[in-house]
């Protein structure tokens, strides 16, 4: 039990959920989980990053980039579904890794998820702020001072993003079921907006805008958006380019952020009434719905407006504005502004649940795993993280945040897929309500696909990610290993 690779049994993880002071309320259904998934997946990726990917990396072939990213996510989703139904405990990939690979790998993935969800929340808040400013400027004639519009708009501090995160923090403290009800209403609005884009946009498509569908490759200067990691050049021997076939993969590594959501659903396993049945439905169902909508929206928008002219901040609204349809432009801005709220809230929910699970295991201070006596939510962790993320959202640009979130998510996918293979060998006796098909082929394919997209991210993103991971390992050996409850009492003790 002194090894940093000591594992926490599935039975032990489930026993921990029964401690009154550290227990979460079970209130979510399969419908709630699917709504959560759709609510968080349909967000910044389609409303904002579509324009960046089409303009800088793939042109109309951004639709193929969504397909590529969706396939990677589908492979990972099959692995997540097995784990979430077998280990219905808060913490997602962190908890799964603890049960299969060991404490140090679990800490690493937990530390990674803290970064992923925290920065993901900040990305969406910044994207939401951009749509609100567009709506205010275009439809209401109101303009925020430049200094309060954030770095993406040439300002210094994004006041709107900052305030949004603080309000959502309060909602999550009050209760998960309230969050689900708010999400259901907002998701209905958001899906309506997406369908509006698809149906109304069909009447304004120009075939010339699809030519060329895959723009010819162009040399890419070092340090520009989408610059490939030197690892790709070293391993595969090609120069970084914009557009072309490889531009599709570069775009996929960026818009991959659009699919973050089903792994957040897994963090709510402990708050689900029937996780063995409902977790796979929520994870796989939300991913399928959103992939179909993403491809349709991208094809319509790139057909309405030439990819080189697309807006990097509000591409859907600007596409309708370019064809003299201000009503649809305003409706999309309003729908996106409302819809991005749920994305931000659910990412924040996932972040606090991972932090809560790590705290309950003693790897972070135990005070953060105490739940509210009335609402049964991890209110201390929620307030701490909410305030910190609000500050990050106020001062950071969108694209750099998105790249960091993507590499963190893909790394989590690799670990979860590896965990499925290991747990199948070490605990074949476990009841699995959902089984990943064709193990180990599907998990191995998931690992390779995730690593490929990681290699297509900028080198500076790898550097930032490496620094964050190095800090995390130091924190583990200085604090986490010494205070681990598993290390103190042993694998078979009840604690």
PDB file of N, CA, C and O in Angstrom, residues 330-359:
ATOM      1  N   UNK A 330     -29.942  38.096 -35.471  1.00  0.00           N
ATOM      2  CA  UNK A 330     -30.251  38.453 -34.087  1.00  0.00           C
ATOM      3  C   UNK A 330     -30.788  37.276 -33.300  1.00  0.00           C
ATOM      4  O   UNK A 330     -30.433  37.090 -32.120  1.00  0.00           O
ATOM      5  N   UNK A 331     -31.638  36.448 -33.939  1.00  0.00           N
ATOM      6  CA  UNK A 331     -32.202  35.283 -33.250  1.00  0.00           C
ATOM      7  C   UNK A 331     -31.113  34.289 -32.875  1.00  0.00           C
ATOM      8  O   UNK A 331     -31.129  33.703 -31.785  1.00  0.00           O
ATOM      9  N   UNK A 332     -30.144  34.105 -33.774  1.00  0.00           N
ATOM     10  CA  UNK A 332     -29.052  33.175 -33.495  1.00  0.00           C
ATOM     11  C   UNK A 332     -28.173  33.709 -32.369  1.00  0.00           C
ATOM     12  O   UNK A 332     -27.764  32.964 -31.471  1.00  0.00           O
ATOM     13  N   UNK A 333     -27.877  34.988 -32.393  1.00  0.00           N
ATOM     14  CA  UNK A 333     -27.070  35.573 -31.318  1.00  0.00           C
ATOM     15  C   UNK A 333     -27.762  35.414 -29.975  1.00  0.00           C
ATOM     16  O   UNK A 333     -27.132  35.088 -28.961  1.00  0.00           O
ATOM     17  N   UNK A 334     -29.090  35.653 -29.953  1.00  0.00           N
ATOM     18  CA  UNK A 334     -29.839  35.505 -28.710  1.00  0.00           C
ATOM     19  C   UNK A 334     -29.837  34.044 -28.256  1.00  0.00           C
ATOM     20  O   UNK A 334     -29.582  33.744 -27.085  1.00  0.00           O
ATOM     21  N   UNK A 335     -30.103  33.117 -29.193  1.00  0.00           N
ATOM     22  CA  UNK A 335     -30.118  31.705 -28.837  1.00  0.00           C
ATOM     23  C   UNK A 335     -28.767  31.202 -28.375  1.00  0.00           C
ATOM     24  O   UNK A 335     -28.668  30.429 -27.419  1.00  0.00           O
ATOM     25  N   UNK A 336     -27.710  31.630 -29.071  1.00  0.00           N
ATOM     26  CA  UNK A 336     -26.361  31.221 -28.680  1.00  0.00           C
ATOM     27  C   UNK A 336     -25.997  31.784 -27.312  1.00  0.00           C
ATOM     28  O   UNK A 336     -25.382  31.099 -26.484  1.00  0.00           O
ATOM     29  N   UNK A 337     -26.386  33.029 -27.063  1.00  0.00           N
ATOM     30  CA  UNK A 337     -26.084  33.658 -25.778  1.00  0.00           C
ATOM     31  C   UNK A 337     -26.748  32.899 -24.639  1.00  0.00           C
ATOM     32  O   UNK A 337     -26.142  32.653 -23.593  1.00  0.00           O
ATOM     33  N   UNK A 338     -28.007  32.504 -24.851  1.00  0.00           N
ATOM     34  CA  UNK A 338     -28.715  31.733 -23.827  1.00  0.00           C
ATOM     35  C   UNK A 338     -28.150  30.320 -23.739  1.00  0.00           C
ATOM     36  O   UNK A 338     -27.917  29.783 -22.649  1.00  0.00           O
ATOM     37  N   UNK A 339     -27.892  29.712 -24.903  1.00  0.00           N
ATOM     38  CA  UNK A 339     -27.449  28.329 -24.933  1.00  0.00           C
ATOM     39  C   UNK A 339     -26.088  28.094 -24.318  1.00  0.00           C
ATOM     40  O   UNK A 339     -25.858  27.061 -23.677  1.00  0.00           O
ATOM     41  N   UNK A 340     -25.180  29.019 -24.499  1.00  0.00           N
ATOM     42  CA  UNK A 340     -23.840  28.842 -23.955  1.00  0.00           C
ATOM     43  C   UNK A 340     -23.817  28.872 -22.430  1.00  0.00           C
ATOM     44  O   UNK A 340     -22.867  28.402 -21.807  1.00  0.00           O
ATOM     45  N   UNK A 341     -24.874  29.400 -21.839  1.00  0.00           N
ATOM     46  CA  UNK A 341     -24.952  29.440 -20.379  1.00  0.00           C
ATOM     47  C   UNK A 341     -24.924  28.025 -19.811  1.00  0.00           C
ATOM     48  O   UNK A 341     -24.221  27.734 -18.832  1.00  0.00           O
ATOM     49  N   UNK A 342     -25.691  27.102 -20.422  1.00  0.00           N
ATOM     50  CA  UNK A 342     -25.725  25.736 -19.892  1.00  0.00           C
ATOM     51  C   UNK A 342     -24.395  25.025 -20.085  1.00  0.00           C
ATOM     52  O   UNK A 342     -23.993  24.206 -19.254  1.00  0.00           O
ATOM     53  N   UNK A 343     -23.703  25.298 -21.182  1.00  0.00           N
ATOM     54  CA  UNK A 343     -22.398  24.690 -21.401  1.00  0.00           C
ATOM     55  C   UNK A 343     -21.464  25.068 -20.266  1.00  0.00           C
ATOM     56  O   UNK A 343     -20.784  24.228 -19.673  1.00  0.00           O
ATOM     57  N   UNK A 344     -21.445  26.331 -19.966  1.00  0.00           N
ATOM     58  CA  UNK A 344     -20.588  26.844 -18.896  1.00  0.00           C
ATOM     59  C   UNK A 344     -20.954  26.197 -17.560  1.00  0.00           C
ATOM     60  O   UNK A 344     -20.087  25.766 -16.796  1.00  0.00           O
ATOM     61  N   UNK A 345     -22.249  26.087 -17.301  1.00  0.00           N
ATOM     62  CA  UNK A 345     -22.701  25.551 -16.014  1.00  0.00           C
ATOM     63  C   UNK A 345     -22.347  24.076 -15.870  1.00  0.00           C
ATOM     64  O   UNK A 345     -21.883  23.641 -14.799  1.00  0.00           O
ATOM     65  N   UNK A 346     -22.514  23.283 -16.921  1.00  0.00           N
ATOM     66  CA  UNK A 346     -22.272  21.848 -16.814  1.00  0.00           C
ATOM     67  C   UNK A 346     -20.772  21.553 -16.745  1.00  0.00           C
ATOM     68  O   UNK A 346     -20.338  20.633 -16.049  1.00  0.00           O
ATOM     69  N   UNK A 347     -19.958  22.307 -17.454  1.00  0.00           N
ATOM     70  CA  UNK A 347     -18.509  22.152 -17.316  1.00  0.00           C
ATOM     71  C   UNK A 347     -18.063  22.480 -15.901  1.00  0.00           C
ATOM     72  O   UNK A 347     -17.214  21.793 -15.324  1.00  0.00           O
ATOM     73  N   UNK A 348     -18.637  23.512 -15.329  1.00  0.00           N
ATOM     74  CA  UNK A 348     -18.320  23.867 -13.947  1.00  0.00           C
ATOM     75  C   UNK A 348     -18.784  22.761 -12.995  1.00  0.00           C
ATOM     76  O   UNK A 348     -18.092  22.428 -12.028  1.00  0.00           O
ATOM     77  N   UNK A 349     -19.941  22.167 -13.285  1.00  0.00           N
ATOM     78  CA  UNK A 349     -20.433  21.040 -12.495  1.00  0.00           C
ATOM     79  C   UNK A 349     -19.439  19.887 -12.539  1.00  0.00           C
ATOM     80  O   UNK A 349     -19.076  19.311 -11.503  1.00  0.00           O
ATOM     81  N   UNK A 350     -18.965  19.531 -13.726  1.00  0.00           N
ATOM     82  CA  UNK A 350     -18.015  18.438 -13.853  1.00  0.00           C
ATOM     83  C   UNK A 350     -16.723  18.714 -13.121  1.00  0.00           C
ATOM     84  O   UNK A 350     -16.158  17.836 -12.461  1.00  0.00           O
ATOM     85  N   UNK A 351     -16.253  19.945 -13.200  1.00  0.00           N
ATOM     86  CA  UNK A 351     -15.005  20.302 -12.541  1.00  0.00           C
ATOM     87  C   UNK A 351     -15.095  20.150 -11.033  1.00  0.00           C
ATOM     88  O   UNK A 351     -14.209  19.598 -10.387  1.00  0.00           O
ATOM     89  N   UNK A 352     -16.196  20.612 -10.465  1.00  0.00           N
ATOM     90  CA  UNK A 352     -16.343  20.532  -9.010  1.00  0.00           C
ATOM     91  C   UNK A 352     -16.486  19.087  -8.541  1.00  0.00           C
ATOM     92  O   UNK A 352     -16.030  18.742  -7.445  1.00  0.00           O
ATOM     93  N   UNK A 353     -17.099  18.216  -9.366  1.00  0.00           N
ATOM     94  CA  UNK A 353     -17.263  16.808  -8.963  1.00  0.00           C
ATOM     95  C   UNK A 353     -15.940  16.067  -8.972  1.00  0.00           C
ATOM     96  O   UNK A 353     -15.703  15.201  -8.125  1.00  0.00           O
ATOM     97  N   UNK A 354     -15.067  16.366  -9.917  1.00  0.00           N
ATOM     98  CA  UNK A 354     -13.738  15.755  -9.909  1.00  0.00           C
ATOM     99  C   UNK A 354     -12.957  16.224  -8.687  1.00  0.00           C
ATOM    100  O   UNK A 354     -12.332  15.424  -7.975  1.00  0.00           O
ATOM    101  N   UNK A 355     -12.981  17.509  -8.430  1.00  0.00           N
ATOM    102  CA  UNK A 355     -12.299  18.084  -7.269  1.00  0.00           C
ATOM    103  C   UNK A 355     -12.843  17.462  -5.984  1.00  0.00           C
ATOM    104  O   UNK A 355     -12.087  17.129  -5.065  1.00  0.00           O
ATOM    105  N   UNK A 356     -14.167  17.288  -5.924  1.00  0.00           N
ATOM    106  CA  UNK A 356     -14.836  16.684  -4.769  1.00  0.00           C
ATOM    107  C   UNK A 356     -14.345  15.253  -4.545  1.00  0.00           C
ATOM    108  O   UNK A 356     -14.035  14.852  -3.415  1.00  0.00           O
ATOM    109  N   UNK A 357     -14.273  14.461  -5.624  1.00  0.00           N
ATOM    110  CA  UNK A 357     -13.844  13.072  -5.502  1.00  0.00           C
ATOM    111  C   UNK A 357     -12.395  12.978  -5.030  1.00  0.00           C
ATOM    112  O   UNK A 357     -12.061  12.137  -4.177  1.00  0.00           O
ATOM    113  N   UNK A 358     -11.518  13.819  -5.549  1.00  0.00           N
ATOM    114  CA  UNK A 358     -10.118  13.812  -5.130  1.00  0.00           C
ATOM    115  C   UNK A 358      -9.991  14.234  -3.674  1.00  0.00           C
ATOM    116  O   UNK A 358      -9.170  13.689  -2.924  1.00  0.00           O
ATOM    117  N   UNK A 359     -10.811  15.172  -3.258  1.00  0.00           N
ATOM    118  CA  UNK A 359     -10.794  15.616  -1.863  1.00  0.00           C
ATOM    119  C   UNK A 359     -11.304  14.507  -0.936  1.00  0.00           C
ATOM    120  O   UNK A 359     -10.743  14.288   0.148  1.00  0.00           O
TER     121      UNK A 359
END
